[in-house]
mmCIF file of C-alpha atoms in Angstrom:
data_model
loop_
_atom_site.group_PDB
_atom_site.id
_atom_site.type_symbol
_atom_site.label_atom_id
_atom_site.label_comp_id
_atom_site.label_asym_id
_atom_site.label_seq_id
_atom_site.Cartn_x
_atom_site.Cartn_y
_atom_site.Cartn_z
ATOM 1 C CA ALA A 816 -6.987 -22.430 -8.647
ATOM 2 C CA ALA A 817 -7.301 -24.246 -12.267
ATOM 3 C CA ALA A 818 -8.706 -27.489 -10.448
ATOM 4 C CA ALA A 819 -10.990 -25.559 -8.726
ATOM 5 C CA VAL A 820 -12.321 -23.652 -11.912
ATOM 6 C CA ALA A 821 -12.493 -26.974 -13.697
ATOM 7 C CA VAL A 822 -14.506 -28.864 -10.718
ATOM 8 C CA ASP A 823 -16.727 -25.982 -10.702
ATOM 9 C CA ARG A 824 -17.649 -26.316 -14.452
ATOM 10 C CA ALA A 825 -17.608 -30.058 -14.395
ATOM 11 C CA ARG A 826 -20.063 -30.060 -11.692
ATOM 12 C CA GLY A 827 -22.104 -27.239 -12.968
ATOM 13 C CA LEU A 828 -21.866 -25.178 -9.782
ATOM 14 C CA ASN A 829 -20.951 -21.983 -11.084
ATOM 15 C CA LEU A 830 -19.771 -20.671 -7.832
ATOM 16 C CA PRO A 831 -18.504 -16.949 -7.587
ATOM 17 C CA LYS A 832 -15.020 -16.448 -7.992
ATOM 18 C CA LEU A 833 -14.509 -15.572 -4.325
ATOM 19 C CA GLU A 834 -15.419 -19.127 -3.567
ATOM 20 C CA LEU A 835 -13.342 -20.669 -5.773
ATOM 21 C CA ILE A 836 -10.375 -18.629 -4.275
ATOM 22 C CA ARG A 837 -11.487 -19.704 -0.835
ATOM 23 C CA PHE A 838 -11.554 -23.459 -1.958
ATOM 24 C CA ALA A 839 -8.167 -22.772 -4.082
ATOM 25 C CA ALA A 840 -6.391 -21.152 -0.887
ATOM 26 C CA GLN A 841 -7.235 -24.637 0.867
ATOM 27 C CA GLY A 842 -4.680 -26.059 -1.788
ATOM 28 C CA GLU A 843 -1.948 -24.011 -0.880
ATOM 29 C CA VAL A 844 -1.716 -26.261 2.378
ATOM 30 C CA ALA A 845 0.591 -28.535 0.601
ATOM 31 C CA ALA A 846 2.977 -26.219 -0.871
ATOM 32 C CA ALA A 847 3.073 -23.427 2.099
ATOM 33 C CA GLY A 848 2.004 -25.410 5.250
ATOM 34 C CA PHE A 849 -0.966 -23.221 5.413
ATOM 35 C CA PRO A 850 -3.980 -22.071 3.525
ATOM 36 C CA HIS A 851 -3.426 -18.785 1.779
ATOM 37 C CA ALA A 852 -4.850 -16.605 -1.121
ATOM 38 C CA ASP A 853 -1.830 -14.998 -2.407
ATOM 39 C CA ASN A 854 -1.281 -17.099 -5.421
ATOM 40 C CA VAL A 855 -4.842 -18.200 -6.101
ATOM 41 C CA SER A 856 -6.308 -15.030 -6.291
ATOM 42 C CA PRO A 857 -4.519 -13.782 -9.243
ATOM 43 C CA ALA A 858 -4.759 -17.080 -10.833
ATOM 44 C CA ILE A 859 -8.419 -17.044 -10.632
ATOM 45 C CA LEU A 860 -9.369 -13.183 -11.378
ATOM 46 C CA GLY A 861 -6.100 -12.688 -13.666
ATOM 47 C CA PHE A 862 -3.897 -9.683 -13.820
ATOM 48 C CA PHE A 863 -3.203 -8.083 -10.303
ATOM 49 C CA THR A 864 -5.100 -8.601 -7.271
ATOM 50 C CA VAL A 865 -4.956 -7.474 -3.658
ATOM 51 C CA ILE A 866 -6.147 -9.352 -0.944
ATOM 52 C CA SER A 867 -8.156 -6.509 1.109
ATOM 53 C CA SER A 868 -9.022 -8.481 3.623
ATOM 54 C CA TYR A 869 -9.222 -12.411 4.915
ATOM 55 C CA ARG A 870 -12.178 -12.015 7.266
ATOM 56 C CA PRO A 871 -14.266 -11.580 5.374
ATOM 57 C CA LEU A 872 -12.386 -12.562 2.282
ATOM 58 C CA LYS A 873 -12.286 -9.391 0.270
ATOM 59 C CA VAL A 874 -9.956 -9.565 -2.906
ATOM 60 C CA ILE A 875 -9.829 -6.743 -5.532
ATOM 61 C CA SER A 876 -8.708 -7.226 -9.079
ATOM 62 C CA LEU A 877 -6.816 -4.363 -10.770
ATOM 63 C CA PRO A 878 -6.266 -4.237 -14.651
ATOM 64 C CA PRO A 879 -2.614 -3.528 -15.700
ATOM 65 C CA PRO A 880 -1.319 -0.894 -17.747
ATOM 66 C CA LYS A 881 -0.928 -2.254 -21.805
ATOM 67 C CA ASN A 882 2.917 -1.927 -21.741
ATOM 68 C CA VAL A 883 3.652 -3.893 -18.676
ATOM 69 C CA GLY A 884 5.899 -6.741 -19.488
ATOM 70 C CA PHE A 885 7.492 -9.198 -17.073
ATOM 71 C CA VAL A 886 11.152 -11.477 -17.341
ATOM 72 C CA ILE A 887 11.280 -14.151 -15.035
ATOM 73 C CA ALA A 888 14.333 -15.620 -14.366
ATOM 74 C CA THR A 889 14.591 -19.198 -12.725
ATOM 75 C CA PRO A 890 17.558 -20.258 -11.357
ATOM 76 C CA GLU A 891 18.537 -24.210 -11.402
ATOM 77 C CA VAL A 892 18.946 -24.517 -7.589
ATOM 78 C CA SER A 893 17.093 -26.677 -5.132
ATOM 79 C CA PHE A 894 14.589 -24.667 -3.403
ATOM 80 C CA ASP A 895 12.099 -25.404 -0.449
ATOM 81 C CA THR A 896 8.815 -23.334 -0.336
ATOM 82 C CA ARG A 897 8.243 -24.222 3.452
ATOM 83 C CA LEU A 898 11.814 -23.349 4.432
ATOM 84 C CA ALA A 899 11.431 -19.923 2.567
ATOM 85 C CA ARG A 900 8.247 -19.238 4.431
ATOM 86 C CA SER A 901 9.809 -20.532 7.512
ATOM 87 C CA ILE A 902 12.716 -17.962 7.503
ATOM 88 C CA LEU A 903 10.350 -15.002 7.364
ATOM 89 C CA PRO A 904 10.841 -12.999 10.468
ATOM 90 C CA LYS A 905 8.217 -13.435 13.405
ATOM 91 C CA THR A 906 8.679 -9.456 13.742
ATOM 92 C CA VAL A 907 9.133 -6.510 11.910
ATOM 93 C CA GLU A 908 11.010 -3.507 13.122
ATOM 94 C CA LEU A 909 8.520 -0.384 12.528
ATOM 95 C CA HIS A 910 10.833 1.476 10.348
ATOM 96 C CA ARG A 911 10.852 -1.278 7.990
ATOM 97 C CA VAL A 912 6.757 -1.283 8.011
ATOM 98 C CA VAL A 913 7.060 2.382 7.237
ATOM 99 C CA TYR A 914 9.328 1.838 4.293
ATOM 100 C CA ASN A 915 7.232 -1.187 2.801
ATOM 101 C CA THR A 916 4.072 0.631 3.181
ATOM 102 C CA GLY A 917 5.400 3.674 1.249
ATOM 103 C CA ARG A 918 6.661 1.150 -1.505
ATOM 104 C CA VAL A 919 3.244 -0.855 -1.517
ATOM 105 C CA ALA A 920 1.151 2.697 -2.002
ATOM 106 C CA THR A 921 3.750 3.594 -4.554
ATOM 107 C CA PHE A 922 3.112 0.269 -6.644
ATOM 108 C CA ILE A 923 -0.632 0.759 -6.573
ATOM 109 C CA ALA A 924 -0.158 4.255 -7.464
ATOM 110 C CA GLY A 925 1.727 3.168 -10.236
ATOM 111 C CA LEU A 926 -0.306 0.072 -11.499
ATOM 112 C CA THR A 927 -3.672 2.344 -11.539
ATOM 113 C CA THR A 928 -2.153 5.586 -13.017
ATOM 114 C CA ASN A 929 -0.134 3.757 -15.747
ATOM 115 C CA ASN A 930 3.316 4.978 -14.367
ATOM 116 C CA LEU A 931 5.645 2.012 -14.811
ATOM 117 C CA ARG A 932 8.482 3.779 -13.048
ATOM 118 C CA LEU A 933 6.352 4.149 -9.974
ATOM 119 C CA MET A 934 5.514 0.451 -10.036
ATOM 120 C CA GLY A 935 9.205 -0.614 -10.308
ATOM 121 C CA MET A 936 9.864 1.867 -7.625
ATOM 122 C CA GLY A 937 7.462 -0.123 -5.399
ATOM 123 C CA MET A 938 8.855 -3.609 -5.873
ATOM 124 C CA SER A 939 11.572 -2.984 -3.515
ATOM 125 C CA ASP A 940 11.003 -4.650 -0.144
ATOM 126 C CA SER A 941 12.678 -4.071 3.390
ATOM 127 C CA ILE A 942 11.047 -6.887 5.082
ATOM 128 C CA VAL A 943 10.806 -10.260 3.220
ATOM 129 C CA GLU A 944 13.715 -10.222 0.532
ATOM 130 C CA PRO A 945 16.535 -9.199 2.889
ATOM 131 C CA ALA A 946 15.455 -12.707 4.794
ATOM 132 C CA ARG A 947 15.196 -14.703 1.808
ATOM 133 C CA GLU A 948 18.201 -13.073 -0.196
ATOM 134 C CA ARG A 949 20.534 -15.859 0.887
ATOM 135 C CA LEU A 950 18.383 -18.460 -0.545
ATOM 136 C CA ILE A 951 19.038 -17.017 -4.221
ATOM 137 C CA PRO A 952 22.622 -17.131 -5.116
ATOM 138 C CA GLY A 953 23.724 -14.022 -6.975
ATOM 139 C CA LEU A 954 20.250 -12.443 -6.231
ATOM 140 C CA SER A 955 21.719 -8.681 -5.709
ATOM 141 C CA ASP A 956 24.013 -8.915 -8.987
ATOM 142 C CA VAL A 957 20.873 -10.195 -10.843
ATOM 143 C CA ARG A 958 19.154 -7.302 -9.642
ATOM 144 C CA GLU A 959 21.613 -4.538 -10.626
ATOM 145 C CA ALA A 960 21.912 -6.341 -14.082
ATOM 146 C CA ALA A 961 18.162 -6.045 -14.796
ATOM 147 C CA VAL A 962 17.899 -2.655 -13.885
ATOM 148 C CA GLU A 963 20.786 -1.520 -16.096
ATOM 149 C CA ALA A 964 19.564 -3.483 -18.820
ATOM 150 C CA GLY A 965 16.465 -1.292 -18.529
ATOM 151 C CA ALA A 966 14.052 -2.998 -16.182
ATOM 152 C CA GLN A 967 11.618 -0.676 -13.885
ATOM 153 C CA GLY A 968 12.050 -2.704 -10.965
ATOM 154 C CA VAL A 969 12.935 -6.217 -9.611
ATOM 155 C CA ALA A 970 11.750 -8.637 -6.719
ATOM 156 C CA ILE A 971 11.834 -12.359 -5.748
ATOM 157 C CA SER A 972 8.860 -13.870 -7.636
ATOM 158 C CA GLY A 973 6.512 -15.486 -4.957
ATOM 159 C CA ALA A 974 8.823 -17.338 -2.369
ATOM 160 C CA GLY A 975 11.441 -17.650 -4.858
ATOM 161 C CA PRO A 976 13.951 -18.951 -6.033
ATOM 162 C CA SER A 977 12.569 -17.046 -9.679
ATOM 163 C CA VAL A 978 13.314 -13.448 -9.943
ATOM 164 C CA ILE A 979 10.913 -11.100 -11.566
ATOM 165 C CA ALA A 980 11.656 -7.860 -13.513
ATOM 166 C CA LEU A 981 9.197 -5.300 -14.415
ATOM 167 C CA VAL A 982 9.997 -3.969 -17.830
ATOM 168 C CA ASP A 983 8.349 -1.308 -20.036
ATOM 169 C CA LEU A 984 7.193 -2.951 -23.219
ATOM 170 C CA THR A 985 7.138 0.347 -25.251
ATOM 171 C CA GLU A 986 10.786 0.621 -24.710
ATOM 172 C CA GLY A 987 11.253 -2.910 -25.813
ATOM 173 C CA ASN A 988 14.062 -4.066 -23.885
ATOM 174 C CA ALA A 989 12.387 -7.494 -22.176
ATOM 175 C CA GLU A 990 14.947 -9.696 -24.188
ATOM 176 C CA ARG A 991 18.009 -7.174 -23.179
ATOM 177 C CA VAL A 992 16.671 -7.686 -19.636
ATOM 178 C CA ALA A 993 16.369 -11.588 -19.917
ATOM 179 C CA VAL A 994 20.002 -11.824 -21.455
ATOM 180 C CA ALA A 995 21.357 -9.501 -18.332
ATOM 181 C CA MET A 996 19.741 -11.488 -15.529
ATOM 182 C CA ASN A 997 21.303 -15.054 -17.194
ATOM 183 C CA GLU A 998 24.343 -13.763 -17.341
ATOM 184 C CA ALA A 999 24.416 -12.552 -13.800
ATOM 185 C CA PHE A 1000 23.321 -15.851 -12.618
ATOM 186 C CA SER A 1001 25.924 -17.331 -14.537
ATOM 187 C CA ARG A 1002 28.517 -15.221 -12.664
ATOM 188 C CA SER A 1003 27.869 -16.742 -9.607
ATOM 189 C CA GLY A 1004 27.674 -20.411 -11.310
ATOM 190 C CA VAL A 1005 24.273 -20.719 -11.679
ATOM 191 C CA LYS A 1006 22.247 -21.878 -14.743
ATOM 192 C CA SER A 1007 19.086 -20.035 -15.284
ATOM 193 C CA GLN A 1008 15.946 -20.155 -17.552
ATOM 194 C CA THR A 1009 14.168 -16.978 -18.754
ATOM 195 C CA ILE A 1010 10.785 -15.990 -19.958
ATOM 196 C CA CYS A 1011 9.455 -12.950 -21.280
ATOM 197 C CA THR A 1012 5.545 -12.584 -20.495
ATOM 198 C CA LYS A 1013 3.097 -10.283 -19.552
ATOM 199 C CA PRO A 1014 0.251 -10.360 -17.029
ATOM 200 C CA GLY A 1015 -2.811 -12.411 -18.324
ATOM 201 C CA PRO A 1016 -6.304 -13.404 -17.176
ATOM 202 C CA GLY A 1017 -7.132 -15.966 -14.748
ATOM 203 C CA ALA A 1018 -7.597 -19.826 -15.136
ATOM 204 C CA ARG A 1019 -10.413 -20.670 -17.871
ATOM 205 C CA ILE A 1020 -12.021 -23.442 -19.681
ATOM 206 C CA VAL A 1021 -9.938 -24.526 -22.734
ATOM 207 C CA ARG A 1022 -11.783 -27.685 -23.935
ATOM 208 C CA VAL A 1023 -14.499 -29.555 -22.594
ATOM 209 C CA TRP A 1024 -14.498 -33.630 -23.182
ATOM 210 C CA ARG A 1025 -18.090 -34.837 -22.655
ATOM 211 C CA VAL A 1026 -17.927 -38.570 -21.716
ATOM 212 C CA ALA B 892 4.981 24.159 5.607
ATOM 213 C CA ALA B 893 3.226 27.646 5.083
ATOM 214 C CA ALA B 894 6.236 28.957 6.514
ATOM 215 C CA ALA B 895 8.457 27.528 4.382
ATOM 216 C CA VAL B 896 6.467 28.473 1.396
ATOM 217 C CA ALA B 897 6.360 32.123 2.671
ATOM 218 C CA VAL B 898 9.977 32.267 3.059
ATOM 219 C CA ASP B 899 10.462 30.860 -0.567
ATOM 220 C CA ARG B 900 8.383 33.524 -1.788
ATOM 221 C CA ALA B 901 9.828 36.169 0.640
ATOM 222 C CA ARG B 902 13.546 35.551 -0.669
ATOM 223 C CA GLY B 903 12.568 34.823 -4.250
ATOM 224 C CA LEU B 904 14.209 31.276 -3.959
ATOM 225 C CA ASN B 905 11.742 29.455 -5.968
ATOM 226 C CA LEU B 906 12.772 26.074 -4.857
ATOM 227 C CA PRO B 907 11.452 22.760 -5.931
ATOM 228 C CA LYS B 908 8.558 21.673 -3.723
ATOM 229 C CA LEU B 909 10.349 18.776 -2.597
ATOM 230 C CA GLU B 910 12.956 21.153 -1.271
ATOM 231 C CA LEU B 911 10.131 22.941 0.548
ATOM 232 C CA ILE B 912 9.083 19.657 2.188
ATOM 233 C CA ARG B 913 12.875 18.793 3.054
ATOM 234 C CA PHE B 914 12.943 21.874 5.084
ATOM 235 C CA ALA B 915 9.347 21.913 6.482
ATOM 236 C CA ALA B 916 10.205 18.428 7.762
ATOM 237 C CA GLN B 917 12.801 19.766 9.947
ATOM 238 C CA GLY B 918 10.077 21.758 11.495
ATOM 239 C CA GLU B 919 8.697 18.490 13.088
ATOM 240 C CA VAL B 920 11.514 18.234 15.360
ATOM 241 C CA ALA B 921 9.679 20.590 17.640
ATOM 242 C CA ALA B 922 6.279 18.580 17.483
ATOM 243 C CA ALA B 923 7.497 15.049 17.087
ATOM 244 C CA GLY B 924 10.825 14.844 18.317
ATOM 245 C CA PHE B 925 12.623 14.202 14.944
ATOM 246 C CA PRO B 926 12.144 15.338 11.286
ATOM 247 C CA HIS B 927 9.437 13.722 8.883
ATOM 248 C CA ALA B 928 7.158 14.582 5.958
ATOM 249 C CA ASP B 929 4.076 12.815 6.782
ATOM 250 C CA ASN B 930 2.106 16.290 7.405
ATOM 251 C CA VAL B 931 4.190 18.706 5.500
ATOM 252 C CA SER B 932 4.171 16.805 2.282
ATOM 253 C CA PRO B 933 0.564 17.075 1.956
ATOM 254 C CA ALA B 934 0.633 20.722 3.536
ATOM 255 C CA ILE B 935 2.778 21.791 0.400
ATOM 256 C CA LEU B 936 1.576 19.613 -2.253
ATOM 257 C CA GLY B 937 -1.962 19.371 -1.332
ATOM 258 C CA PHE B 938 -4.822 16.445 -1.475
ATOM 259 C CA PHE B 939 -3.247 12.942 -0.804
ATOM 260 C CA THR B 940 0.495 12.288 -0.588
ATOM 261 C CA VAL B 941 2.481 9.294 -0.748
ATOM 262 C CA ILE B 942 5.965 9.181 0.795
ATOM 263 C CA SER B 943 7.599 6.718 -1.428
ATOM 264 C CA SER B 944 11.077 6.964 -0.248
ATOM 265 C CA TYR B 945 13.245 8.851 2.482
ATOM 266 C CA ARG B 946 16.466 8.194 1.051
ATOM 267 C CA PRO B 947 16.437 9.752 -1.749
ATOM 268 C CA LEU B 948 13.161 12.065 -0.679
ATOM 269 C CA LYS B 949 10.595 11.070 -3.212
ATOM 270 C CA VAL B 950 6.869 12.236 -2.676
ATOM 271 C CA ILE B 951 4.089 11.499 -5.184
ATOM 272 C CA SER B 952 0.754 13.490 -5.355
ATOM 273 C CA LEU B 953 -2.462 11.791 -5.898
ATOM 274 C CA PRO B 954 -5.816 13.742 -6.899
ATOM 275 C CA PRO B 955 -8.827 12.769 -4.815
ATOM 276 C CA PRO B 956 -12.227 11.237 -6.076
ATOM 277 C CA LYS B 957 -14.563 14.826 -6.326
ATOM 278 C CA ASN B 958 -16.949 13.494 -3.868
ATOM 279 C CA VAL B 959 -14.590 12.790 -1.139
ATOM 280 C CA GLY B 960 -15.443 14.743 2.067
ATOM 281 C CA PHE B 961 -14.110 14.550 5.655
ATOM 282 C CA VAL B 962 -15.566 15.110 8.940
ATOM 283 C CA ILE B 963 -13.189 15.716 11.763
ATOM 284 C CA ALA B 964 -13.910 15.422 15.375
ATOM 285 C CA THR B 965 -11.657 17.100 17.916
ATOM 286 C CA PRO B 966 -12.097 15.815 21.199
ATOM 287 C CA GLU B 967 -11.239 18.136 24.009
ATOM 288 C CA VAL B 968 -8.549 16.207 26.204
ATOM 289 C CA SER B 969 -4.902 17.181 26.657
ATOM 290 C CA PHE B 970 -2.846 15.176 24.234
ATOM 291 C CA ASP B 971 0.943 15.076 23.649
ATOM 292 C CA THR B 972 2.067 14.298 20.418
ATOM 293 C CA ARG B 973 5.498 13.098 21.577
ATOM 294 C CA LEU B 974 3.553 10.644 23.960
ATOM 295 C CA ALA B 975 1.463 9.252 20.937
ATOM 296 C CA ARG B 976 4.594 8.859 19.149
ATOM 297 C CA SER B 977 6.297 7.089 21.881
ATOM 298 C CA ILE B 978 3.951 4.292 22.740
ATOM 299 C CA LEU B 979 4.105 3.217 19.195
ATOM 300 C CA PRO B 980 5.487 -0.582 18.972
ATOM 301 C CA LYS B 981 9.139 -1.003 18.130
ATOM 302 C CA THR B 982 8.510 -4.218 16.409
ATOM 303 C CA VAL B 983 5.351 -5.295 14.530
ATOM 304 C CA GLU B 984 4.035 -8.812 14.340
ATOM 305 C CA LEU B 985 4.241 -10.185 10.444
ATOM 306 C CA HIS B 986 0.418 -10.978 10.452
ATOM 307 C CA ARG B 987 -0.324 -7.280 11.014
ATOM 308 C CA VAL B 988 2.157 -6.058 8.346
ATOM 309 C CA VAL B 989 0.226 -8.439 5.947
ATOM 310 C CA TYR B 990 -3.183 -6.724 7.423
ATOM 311 C CA ASN B 991 -1.953 -3.391 7.113
ATOM 312 C CA THR B 992 -0.280 -4.043 3.571
ATOM 313 C CA GLY B 993 -3.594 -5.083 2.176
ATOM 314 C CA ARG B 994 -5.332 -2.126 3.462
ATOM 315 C CA VAL B 995 -2.886 0.374 2.212
ATOM 316 C CA ALA B 996 -2.819 -1.205 -1.050
ATOM 317 C CA THR B 997 -7.003 -1.256 -1.091
ATOM 318 C CA PHE B 998 -6.793 2.495 -0.105
ATOM 319 C CA ILE B 999 -4.655 3.814 -2.821
ATOM 320 C CA ALA B 1000 -6.643 1.575 -5.207
ATOM 321 C CA GLY B 1001 -9.851 3.183 -4.289
ATOM 322 C CA LEU B 1002 -8.243 6.566 -4.338
ATOM 323 C CA THR B 1003 -6.867 6.140 -7.830
ATOM 324 C CA THR B 1004 -10.305 4.655 -9.348
ATOM 325 C CA ASN B 1005 -12.835 6.590 -7.282
ATOM 326 C CA ASN B 1006 -13.990 4.297 -5.109
ATOM 327 C CA LEU B 1007 -14.803 5.534 -1.813
ATOM 328 C CA ARG B 1008 -15.926 2.350 -0.463
ATOM 329 C CA LEU B 1009 -12.449 0.830 -1.007
ATOM 330 C CA MET B 1010 -10.777 3.858 0.475
ATOM 331 C CA GLY B 1011 -12.796 3.693 3.534
ATOM 332 C CA MET B 1012 -11.932 -0.052 3.895
ATOM 333 C CA GLY B 1013 -8.255 0.642 3.502
ATOM 334 C CA MET B 1014 -8.379 3.061 6.462
ATOM 335 C CA SER B 1015 -8.403 0.472 8.894
ATOM 336 C CA ASP B 1016 -5.090 -0.285 10.723
ATOM 337 C CA SER B 1017 -3.654 -3.131 12.840
ATOM 338 C CA ILE B 1018 -0.427 -1.692 13.920
ATOM 339 C CA VAL B 1019 -0.756 2.203 14.901
ATOM 340 C CA GLU B 1020 -4.268 2.695 16.205
ATOM 341 C CA PRO B 1021 -4.353 -0.198 18.700
ATOM 342 C CA ALA B 1022 -1.543 1.268 20.288
ATOM 343 C CA ARG B 1023 -2.832 4.658 20.339
ATOM 344 C CA GLU B 1024 -6.776 3.561 21.127
ATOM 345 C CA ARG B 1025 -6.361 4.207 24.607
ATOM 346 C CA LEU B 1026 -5.315 7.779 24.450
ATOM 347 C CA ILE B 1027 -8.691 8.598 22.864
ATOM 348 C CA PRO B 1028 -11.695 8.303 25.242
ATOM 349 C CA GLY B 1029 -14.547 6.517 23.400
ATOM 350 C CA LEU B 1030 -12.859 6.163 20.319
ATOM 351 C CA SER B 1031 -14.268 2.324 19.504
ATOM 352 C CA ASP B 1032 -17.791 4.051 19.902
ATOM 353 C CA VAL B 1033 -16.786 7.196 17.846
ATOM 354 C CA ARG B 1034 -15.869 4.796 15.158
ATOM 355 C CA GLU B 1035 -19.219 2.791 15.303
ATOM 356 C CA ALA B 1036 -21.196 5.806 15.201
ATOM 357 C CA ALA B 1037 -19.592 7.500 12.219
ATOM 358 C CA VAL B 1038 -19.737 4.149 10.169
ATOM 359 C CA GLU B 1039 -23.602 3.645 11.264
ATOM 360 C CA ALA B 1040 -24.428 7.091 10.268
ATOM 361 C CA GLY B 1041 -22.673 6.535 6.692
ATOM 362 C CA ALA B 1042 -18.924 7.200 6.719
ATOM 363 C CA GLN B 1043 -16.960 4.710 4.754
ATOM 364 C CA GLY B 1044 -14.170 4.396 7.044
ATOM 365 C CA VAL B 1045 -12.654 6.261 10.329
ATOM 366 C CA ALA B 1046 -9.074 6.814 11.569
ATOM 367 C CA ILE B 1047 -7.371 8.572 14.273
ATOM 368 C CA SER B 1048 -6.203 11.556 12.499
ATOM 369 C CA GLY B 1049 -2.280 11.950 12.364
ATOM 370 C CA ALA B 1050 -1.160 11.094 16.008
ATOM 371 C CA GLY B 1051 -4.492 12.218 17.276
ATOM 372 C CA PRO B 1052 -6.635 12.926 19.291
ATOM 373 C CA SER B 1053 -8.722 14.079 16.325
ATOM 374 C CA VAL B 1054 -10.824 11.297 14.413
ATOM 375 C CA ILE B 1055 -11.458 11.324 10.874
ATOM 376 C CA ALA B 1056 -14.020 9.863 9.159
ATOM 377 C CA LEU B 1057 -14.366 9.530 5.233
ATOM 378 C CA VAL B 1058 -17.837 10.311 3.677
ATOM 379 C CA ASP B 1059 -19.194 10.024 0.048
ATOM 380 C CA LEU B 1060 -20.628 13.539 -0.482
ATOM 381 C CA THR B 1061 -22.794 12.434 -3.327
ATOM 382 C CA GLU B 1062 -24.701 10.768 -0.470
ATOM 383 C CA GLY B 1063 -24.652 13.859 1.513
ATOM 384 C CA ASN B 1064 -24.324 12.770 5.138
ATOM 385 C CA ALA B 1065 -21.394 14.530 6.249
ATOM 386 C CA GLU B 1066 -23.523 16.648 9.088
ATOM 387 C CA ARG B 1067 -25.196 13.303 9.860
ATOM 388 C CA VAL B 1068 -21.430 11.651 10.578
ATOM 389 C CA ALA B 1069 -20.275 14.789 12.372
ATOM 390 C CA VAL B 1070 -23.378 14.618 14.969
ATOM 391 C CA ALA B 1071 -23.155 11.082 15.485
ATOM 392 C CA MET B 1072 -19.113 11.249 16.287
ATOM 393 C CA ASN B 1073 -19.948 14.499 18.443
ATOM 394 C CA GLU B 1074 -22.837 12.307 20.417
ATOM 395 C CA ALA B 1075 -20.429 9.449 20.643
ATOM 396 C CA PHE B 1076 -17.592 11.519 22.468
ATOM 397 C CA SER B 1077 -20.292 12.747 24.815
ATOM 398 C CA ARG B 1078 -21.394 9.335 25.850
ATOM 399 C CA SER B 1079 -17.725 9.049 26.940
ATOM 400 C CA GLY B 1080 -18.002 12.389 29.135
ATOM 401 C CA VAL B 1081 -15.708 14.231 26.405
ATOM 402 C CA LYS B 1082 -16.877 17.444 24.445
ATOM 403 C CA SER B 1083 -15.915 17.746 20.986
ATOM 404 C CA GLN B 1084 -15.728 20.012 17.965
ATOM 405 C CA THR B 1085 -16.567 18.801 14.474
ATOM 406 C CA ILE B 1086 -15.631 20.177 11.137
ATOM 407 C CA CYS B 1087 -16.951 18.805 7.769
ATOM 408 C CA THR B 1088 -14.286 19.290 5.091
ATOM 409 C CA LYS B 1089 -12.455 18.497 1.591
ATOM 410 C CA PRO B 1090 -9.214 17.727 0.571
ATOM 411 C CA GLY B 1091 -7.529 20.983 -0.493
ATOM 412 C CA PRO B 1092 -4.518 22.273 -2.334
ATOM 413 C CA GLY B 1093 -1.162 22.954 -0.632
ATOM 414 C CA ALA B 1094 0.007 25.809 1.296
ATOM 415 C CA ARG B 1095 -0.300 29.170 -1.187
ATOM 416 C CA ILE B 1096 0.479 32.814 -0.793
ATOM 417 C CA VAL B 1097 -2.724 34.685 0.064
ATOM 418 C CA ARG B 1098 -1.363 38.398 0.001
ATOM 419 C CA VAL B 1099 1.989 39.976 -0.205
ATOM 420 C CA TRP B 1100 2.925 43.046 1.827
ATOM 421 C CA ARG B 1101 5.910 45.286 0.146
ATOM 422 C CA VAL B 1102 7.681 46.945 2.790
#
């Protein structure tokens, strides 16, 4: 995504952001085995994005509530993103689709109405996470520990192995959540790094050297 | 739903609305074969509702943009709601889940940010409608005709056979959409009734007789 933004500037192309997303999505072939816009859309547009459709490509960007914070805990385990993608179910039972549909709707409703409790509730997933759970040692313990320490919701970050927790920064408990997640991974014998962060803007030009 | 509200008042129970939804959902056994809150939630809370979860039951209510109008076209065909439910797929391919997830997120984003174009886009569905399409003669023609007449989006209403179109009332084309849908059904040899309406509040006590 950053490369697409840089080349766009270097060549003076001034492409629309949707075009940059289209090109950057091709870069995912190297990581995931096929082009997709899940990661490059927010990397280019910033904050939260919804891929409304692929044909034609349509992406919307949603500004987050100001008090949204994230704690990301990355366990030191070897991890293969292609494997994490390959173990996804090919078909999904309808009741799981109903479950996830309610959660996605709840997440977006929370995001757009500044309700972090709804956002947290909307982070739970009955389709992808059960399949990937076994790739991340101690995940269920990490999830529980984060919620107990005040996180609104917990999910696998992307394909994993990082785990992301949503925290309400007005309650100021991000550090506490980070410690809890780190300790939970330790109980499974896994070291982890934690980061406390916030949703940010997309890739941008920081400095230009003219040669 | 109305019965639950009426009994609640008659007995002076003053139950929370969530409890009324729980009881009214049992009434769906007669129509659908099992209890569900899809219809009774908006019938009790009004406007738009999201069933965030069933265990425990959690329903959120979302106020609509003021300019949301609906045209509902009901074809005069015999229709069995249980059949319409029974032909749903038991399992769903993952790519259809991805498609619908994007659309649901887009619909809720449109609803909460007063963007009817997004709401209309979010009404398209790759899971349930393809299965039920054959139960509604002329559906694809009706859909096209509605969009051509200015509808933002079209969907099967509930299990069918009614078809519902979203219109932006500031553009004032609800009548035109209604005529287009009616004519499209006619081309398939089906008579239909159309109604132009708006999202409304939930069931309420209109009059009380004391005996």
